XYZ file of C-alpha atoms in Angstrom:
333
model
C 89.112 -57.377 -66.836
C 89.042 -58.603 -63.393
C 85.270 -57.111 -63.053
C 83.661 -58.773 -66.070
C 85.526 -62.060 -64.718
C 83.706 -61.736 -61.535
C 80.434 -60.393 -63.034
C 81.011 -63.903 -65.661
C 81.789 -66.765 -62.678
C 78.663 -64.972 -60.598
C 76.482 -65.467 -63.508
C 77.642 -68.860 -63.776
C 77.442 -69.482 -60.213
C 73.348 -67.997 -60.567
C 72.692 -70.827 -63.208
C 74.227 -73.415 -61.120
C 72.075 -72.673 -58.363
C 69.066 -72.537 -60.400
C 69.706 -75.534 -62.165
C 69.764 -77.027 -58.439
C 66.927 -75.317 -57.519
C 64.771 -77.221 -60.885
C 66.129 -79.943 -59.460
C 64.860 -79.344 -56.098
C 61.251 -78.586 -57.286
C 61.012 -81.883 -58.663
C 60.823 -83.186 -54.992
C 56.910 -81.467 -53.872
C 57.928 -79.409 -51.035
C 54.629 -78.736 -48.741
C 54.249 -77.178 -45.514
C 53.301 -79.543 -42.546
C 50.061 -80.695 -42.436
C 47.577 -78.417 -40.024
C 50.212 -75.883 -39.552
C 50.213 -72.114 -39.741
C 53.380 -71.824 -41.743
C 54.148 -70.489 -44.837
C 56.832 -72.153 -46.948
C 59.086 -69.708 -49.456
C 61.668 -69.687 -52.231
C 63.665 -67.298 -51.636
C 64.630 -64.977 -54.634
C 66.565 -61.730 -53.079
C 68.372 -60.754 -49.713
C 69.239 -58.075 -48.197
C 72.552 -56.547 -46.327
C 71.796 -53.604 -43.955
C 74.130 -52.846 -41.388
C 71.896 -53.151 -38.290
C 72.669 -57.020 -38.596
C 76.018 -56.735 -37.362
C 74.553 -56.032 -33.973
C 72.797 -59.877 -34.099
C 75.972 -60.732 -33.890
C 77.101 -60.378 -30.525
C 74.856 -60.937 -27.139
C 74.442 -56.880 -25.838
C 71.290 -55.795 -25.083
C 69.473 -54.064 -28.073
C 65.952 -53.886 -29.802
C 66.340 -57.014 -31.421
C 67.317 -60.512 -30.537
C 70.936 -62.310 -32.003
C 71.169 -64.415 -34.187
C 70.639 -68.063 -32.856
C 74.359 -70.034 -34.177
C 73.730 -73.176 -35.718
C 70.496 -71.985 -37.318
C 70.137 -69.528 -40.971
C 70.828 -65.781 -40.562
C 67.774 -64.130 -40.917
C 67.329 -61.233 -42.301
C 64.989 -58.969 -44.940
C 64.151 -60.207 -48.079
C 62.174 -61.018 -50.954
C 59.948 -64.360 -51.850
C 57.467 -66.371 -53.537
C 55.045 -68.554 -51.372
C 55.401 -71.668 -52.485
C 52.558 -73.284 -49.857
C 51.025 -71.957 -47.350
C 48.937 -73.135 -44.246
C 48.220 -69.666 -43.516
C 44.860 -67.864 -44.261
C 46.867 -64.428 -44.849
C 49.291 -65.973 -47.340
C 48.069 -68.413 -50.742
C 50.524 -70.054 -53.048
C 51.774 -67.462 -55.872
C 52.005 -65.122 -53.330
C 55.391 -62.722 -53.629
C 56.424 -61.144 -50.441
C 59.114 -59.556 -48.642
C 60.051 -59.370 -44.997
C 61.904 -61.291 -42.571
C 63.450 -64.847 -43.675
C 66.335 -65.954 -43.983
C 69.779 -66.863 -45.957
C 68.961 -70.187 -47.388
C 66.812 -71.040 -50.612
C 64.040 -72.117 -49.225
C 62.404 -70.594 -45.545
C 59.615 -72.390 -43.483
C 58.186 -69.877 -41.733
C 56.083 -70.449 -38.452
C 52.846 -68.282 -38.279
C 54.341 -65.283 -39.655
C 52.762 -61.913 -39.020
C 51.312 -59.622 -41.475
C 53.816 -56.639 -39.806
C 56.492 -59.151 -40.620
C 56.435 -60.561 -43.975
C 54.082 -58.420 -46.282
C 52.544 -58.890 -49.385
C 53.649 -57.485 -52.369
C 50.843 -55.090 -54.264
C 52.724 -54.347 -57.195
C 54.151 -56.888 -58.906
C 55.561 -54.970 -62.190
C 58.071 -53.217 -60.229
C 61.337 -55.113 -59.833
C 61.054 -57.400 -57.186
C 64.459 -56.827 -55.819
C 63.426 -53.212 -54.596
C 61.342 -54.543 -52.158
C 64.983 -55.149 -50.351
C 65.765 -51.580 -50.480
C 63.583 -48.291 -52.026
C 59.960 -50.160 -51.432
C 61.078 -51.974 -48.246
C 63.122 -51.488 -45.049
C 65.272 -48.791 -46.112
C 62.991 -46.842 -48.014
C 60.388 -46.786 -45.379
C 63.762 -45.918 -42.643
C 64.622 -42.950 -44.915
C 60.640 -41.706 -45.533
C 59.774 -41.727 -42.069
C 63.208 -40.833 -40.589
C 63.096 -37.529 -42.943
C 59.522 -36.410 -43.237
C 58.464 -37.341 -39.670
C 61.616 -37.164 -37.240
C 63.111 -34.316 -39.018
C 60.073 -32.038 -39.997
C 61.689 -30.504 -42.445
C 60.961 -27.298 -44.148
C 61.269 -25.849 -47.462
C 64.920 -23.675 -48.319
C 66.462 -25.741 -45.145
C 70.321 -26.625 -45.357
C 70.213 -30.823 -45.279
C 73.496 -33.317 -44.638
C 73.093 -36.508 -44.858
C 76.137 -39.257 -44.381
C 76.633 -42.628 -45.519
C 74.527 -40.986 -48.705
C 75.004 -43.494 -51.221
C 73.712 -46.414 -49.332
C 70.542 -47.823 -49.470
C 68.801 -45.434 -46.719
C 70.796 -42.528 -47.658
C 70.249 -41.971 -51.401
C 66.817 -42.059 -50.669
C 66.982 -39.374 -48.132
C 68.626 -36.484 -50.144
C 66.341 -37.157 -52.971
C 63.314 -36.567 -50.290
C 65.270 -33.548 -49.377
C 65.527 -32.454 -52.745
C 61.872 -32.481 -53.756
C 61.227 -30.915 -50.480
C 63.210 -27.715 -52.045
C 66.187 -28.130 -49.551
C 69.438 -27.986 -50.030
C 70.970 -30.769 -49.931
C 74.808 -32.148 -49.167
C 76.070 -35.926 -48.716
C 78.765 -37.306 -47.747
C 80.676 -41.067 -49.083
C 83.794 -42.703 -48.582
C 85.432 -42.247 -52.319
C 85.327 -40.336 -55.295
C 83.328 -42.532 -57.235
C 80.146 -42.317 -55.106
C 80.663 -38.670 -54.620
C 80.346 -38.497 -58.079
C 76.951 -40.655 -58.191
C 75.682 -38.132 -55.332
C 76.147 -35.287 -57.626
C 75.581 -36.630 -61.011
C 72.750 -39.655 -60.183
C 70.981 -38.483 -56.868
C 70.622 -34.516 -57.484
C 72.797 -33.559 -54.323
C 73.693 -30.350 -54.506
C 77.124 -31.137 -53.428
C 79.056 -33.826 -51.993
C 81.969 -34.469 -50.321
C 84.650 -37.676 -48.792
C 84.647 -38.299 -45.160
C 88.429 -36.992 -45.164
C 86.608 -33.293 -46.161
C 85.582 -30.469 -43.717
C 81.902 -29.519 -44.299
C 82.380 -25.692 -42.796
C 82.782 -24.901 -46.845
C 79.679 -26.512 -48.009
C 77.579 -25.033 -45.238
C 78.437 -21.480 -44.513
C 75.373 -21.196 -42.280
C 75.589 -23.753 -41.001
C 73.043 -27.369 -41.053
C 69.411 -27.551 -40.202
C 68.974 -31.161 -40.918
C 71.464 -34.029 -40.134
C 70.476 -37.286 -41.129
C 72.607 -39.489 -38.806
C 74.090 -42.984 -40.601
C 77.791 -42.645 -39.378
C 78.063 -41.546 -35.550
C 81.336 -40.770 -34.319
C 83.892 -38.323 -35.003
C 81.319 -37.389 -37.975
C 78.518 -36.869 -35.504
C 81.308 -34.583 -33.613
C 81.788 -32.660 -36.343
C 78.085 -31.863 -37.412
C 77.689 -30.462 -34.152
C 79.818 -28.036 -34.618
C 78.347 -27.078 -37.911
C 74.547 -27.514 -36.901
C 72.452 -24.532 -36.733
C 70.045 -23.040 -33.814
C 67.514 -25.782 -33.604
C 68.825 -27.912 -35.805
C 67.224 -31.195 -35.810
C 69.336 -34.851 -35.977
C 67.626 -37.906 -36.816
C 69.536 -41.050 -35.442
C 69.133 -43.895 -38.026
C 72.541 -45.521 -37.873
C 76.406 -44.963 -36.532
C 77.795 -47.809 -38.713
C 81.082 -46.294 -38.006
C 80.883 -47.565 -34.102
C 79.534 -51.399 -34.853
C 82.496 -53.034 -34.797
C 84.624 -51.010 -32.220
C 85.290 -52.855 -28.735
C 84.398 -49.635 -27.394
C 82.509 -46.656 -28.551
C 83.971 -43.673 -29.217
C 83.243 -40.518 -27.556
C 81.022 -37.337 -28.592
C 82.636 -34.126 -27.424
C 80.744 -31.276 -29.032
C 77.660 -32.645 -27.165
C 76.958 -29.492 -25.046
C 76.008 -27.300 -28.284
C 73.064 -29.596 -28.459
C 72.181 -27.285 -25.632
C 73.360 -23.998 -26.672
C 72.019 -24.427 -29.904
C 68.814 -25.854 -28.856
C 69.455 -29.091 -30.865
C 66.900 -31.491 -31.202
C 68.676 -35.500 -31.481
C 65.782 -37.761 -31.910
C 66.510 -41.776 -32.712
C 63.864 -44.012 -34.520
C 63.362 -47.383 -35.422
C 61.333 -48.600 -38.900
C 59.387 -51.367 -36.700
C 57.672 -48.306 -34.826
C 56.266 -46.648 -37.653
C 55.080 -49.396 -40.096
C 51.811 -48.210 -39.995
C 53.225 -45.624 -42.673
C 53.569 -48.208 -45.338
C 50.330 -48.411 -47.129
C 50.854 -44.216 -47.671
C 54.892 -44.919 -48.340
C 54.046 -47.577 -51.020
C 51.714 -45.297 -52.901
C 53.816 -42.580 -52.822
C 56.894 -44.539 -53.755
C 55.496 -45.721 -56.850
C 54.082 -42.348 -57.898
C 57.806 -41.375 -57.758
C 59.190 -44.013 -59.597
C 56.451 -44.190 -62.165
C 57.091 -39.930 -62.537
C 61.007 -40.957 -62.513
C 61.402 -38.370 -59.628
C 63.559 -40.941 -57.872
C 67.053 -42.545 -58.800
C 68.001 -45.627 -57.371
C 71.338 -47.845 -57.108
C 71.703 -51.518 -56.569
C 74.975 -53.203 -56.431
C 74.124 -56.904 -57.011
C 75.829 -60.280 -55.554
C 74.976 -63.771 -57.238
C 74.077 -66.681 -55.116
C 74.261 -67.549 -51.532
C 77.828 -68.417 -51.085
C 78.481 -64.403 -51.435
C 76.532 -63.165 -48.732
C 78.730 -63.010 -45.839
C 81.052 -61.234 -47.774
C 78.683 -58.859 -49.026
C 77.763 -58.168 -46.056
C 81.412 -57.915 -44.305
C 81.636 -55.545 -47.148
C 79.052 -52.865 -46.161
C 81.703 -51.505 -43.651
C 84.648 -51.195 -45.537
C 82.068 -49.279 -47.842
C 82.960 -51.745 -51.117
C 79.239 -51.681 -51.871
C 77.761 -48.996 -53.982
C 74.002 -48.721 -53.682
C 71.801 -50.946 -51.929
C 73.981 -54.059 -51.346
C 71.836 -57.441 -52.413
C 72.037 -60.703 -52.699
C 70.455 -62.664 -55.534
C 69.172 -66.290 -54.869
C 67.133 -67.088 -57.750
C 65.983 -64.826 -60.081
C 61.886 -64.928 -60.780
């Protein structure tokens, strides 16, 4: 009862934001005259844990947020105008904008906000299996962890929006594939949804589900579970770093002691970022859609209405309420 009540008032709370958005097309909204900017309505949002680290002032690949101004983030758009010669009005997009209805954005790069080819797939994927994370979990598996036919795979953090992808990669590779989740109910969705092999809670020991051990961590959770795959990994096993959500919001990190098998075993722990390998795209996108089209890939959204239910949403990636790809919807197009 208390879901369809939420599901109802977030429905109702959509409407009343479109109706405000009609209202707000009445009023011609143009970019400034002579500029290179690109004006957008803003349709979905995504939550991805790596904006957590905006958040505070340390040193990292990416600059914080600035206060006072929008969050931005990744997302999906329609051009409404457009100064710019790579961008026309009717244009839908996704890429960096951020948590308001409508973004100006300044001379925006084509590396930055790209144009979306194919239109008759659901827009709101471009926030998860056709955009960041699916490119994060393409490239983090196929190119940083090389994998090989008959390998033993683990992936954690495996039904969010980087990891369900991953195990299905795995799976079509001809690995064997394990994930792990925080409850019952997406252990279930591993198994019964994804095609994991098996699946397991982070309270669980993995020594059971991998006799011989793990050739192929893909690393979301860091910590005490990166501790524990150690242990478990197998000579040269390989580890590709994509996240430790478990760490972002600790004062201080916690500690890795099983880190001296990566030398006995010959481990190799590699760490990537999406922005250095967006040259893969135009391949990923093709491929992608061959998959989806073939229905060789699954895929799990958990949906939030309107704007006023984004910092939540987002709060709620690491308490692990979200199940799928956590996204906001702005206005539906």
């Amino acid at each position: 009862m208390r879901m369809e009540a939420e599901a109802k008032k977030g429905e109702m709370d959509l409407k009343r934001t479109e109706i405000m958005a009609k209202m707000l097309n009445t009023i011609k909204l143009k970019v400034p005259e002579g500029s290179n900017s690109v004006l957008l309505k803003n349709l979905y949002l995504s939550c991805d844990p790596y904006m957590r680290g905006r958040m505070t002032n340390a040193e990292s690949y990416i600059a914080p947020f600035t206060p006072g101004l929008p969050v931005m983030g990744y997302g999906v758009g329609k051009v409404i105008d457009s100064g710019n010669p790579n961008y026309k009005e009717g244009d839908y997009v996704w890429g960096i904008t951020g948590w308001e209805q409508y973004s100006l954005l300044e001379n925006p790069e084509p590396s930055t906000l790209v144009k979306i080819k194919y239109t008759d797939l659901p827009l709101s994927y471009y926030t998860g299996i056709l955009g960041m994370p699916g490119i994060t979990a393409y490239v983090g598996f196929h190119e940083i962890a090389s994998p090989k036919k008959g390998e033993f795979v683990f992936v954690s953090a495996a039904s969010g929006a980087v990891g369900q992808l991953v195990g299905q990669f795995a799976k079509l590779m001809g690995c064997y594939v394990v994930g792990c989740a925080g409850s019952k109910e997406k252990v279930d969705l591993l198994k019964n949804k994804f095609g994991f092999d098996d699946a397991l809670t982070t309270k669980k020991s993995m020594t059971w589900y991998f006799p011989e051990g793990i050739d192929i961590y893909f690393e979301n959770v860091g910590g005490k579970m990166l501790d524990a795959v150690l242990a478990n990994m197998r000579l040269r096993g390989r580890i590709a770093a994509c996240g430790m959500i478990s760490q972002y919001n600790l004062e201080e990190s916690e500690g890795v002691r099983n880190n001296f098998l990566v030398i006995t075993k010959r481990i190799r722990m590699e760490g990537f970022l999406v922005f250095d390998h967006l040259h893969v795209y135009p391949k990923f996108i093709e491929v992608m859609k061959q998959y989806i089209a073939e229905e060789k890939i699954a895929y799990v959204e958990d949906t939030v209405q309107v704007l006023e239910n984004a910092p939540a949403a987002l709060i709620g990636l690491f308490t692990g309420r979200n199940v799928g790809k956590q996204v906001i919807v702005v206005s539906r197009e």
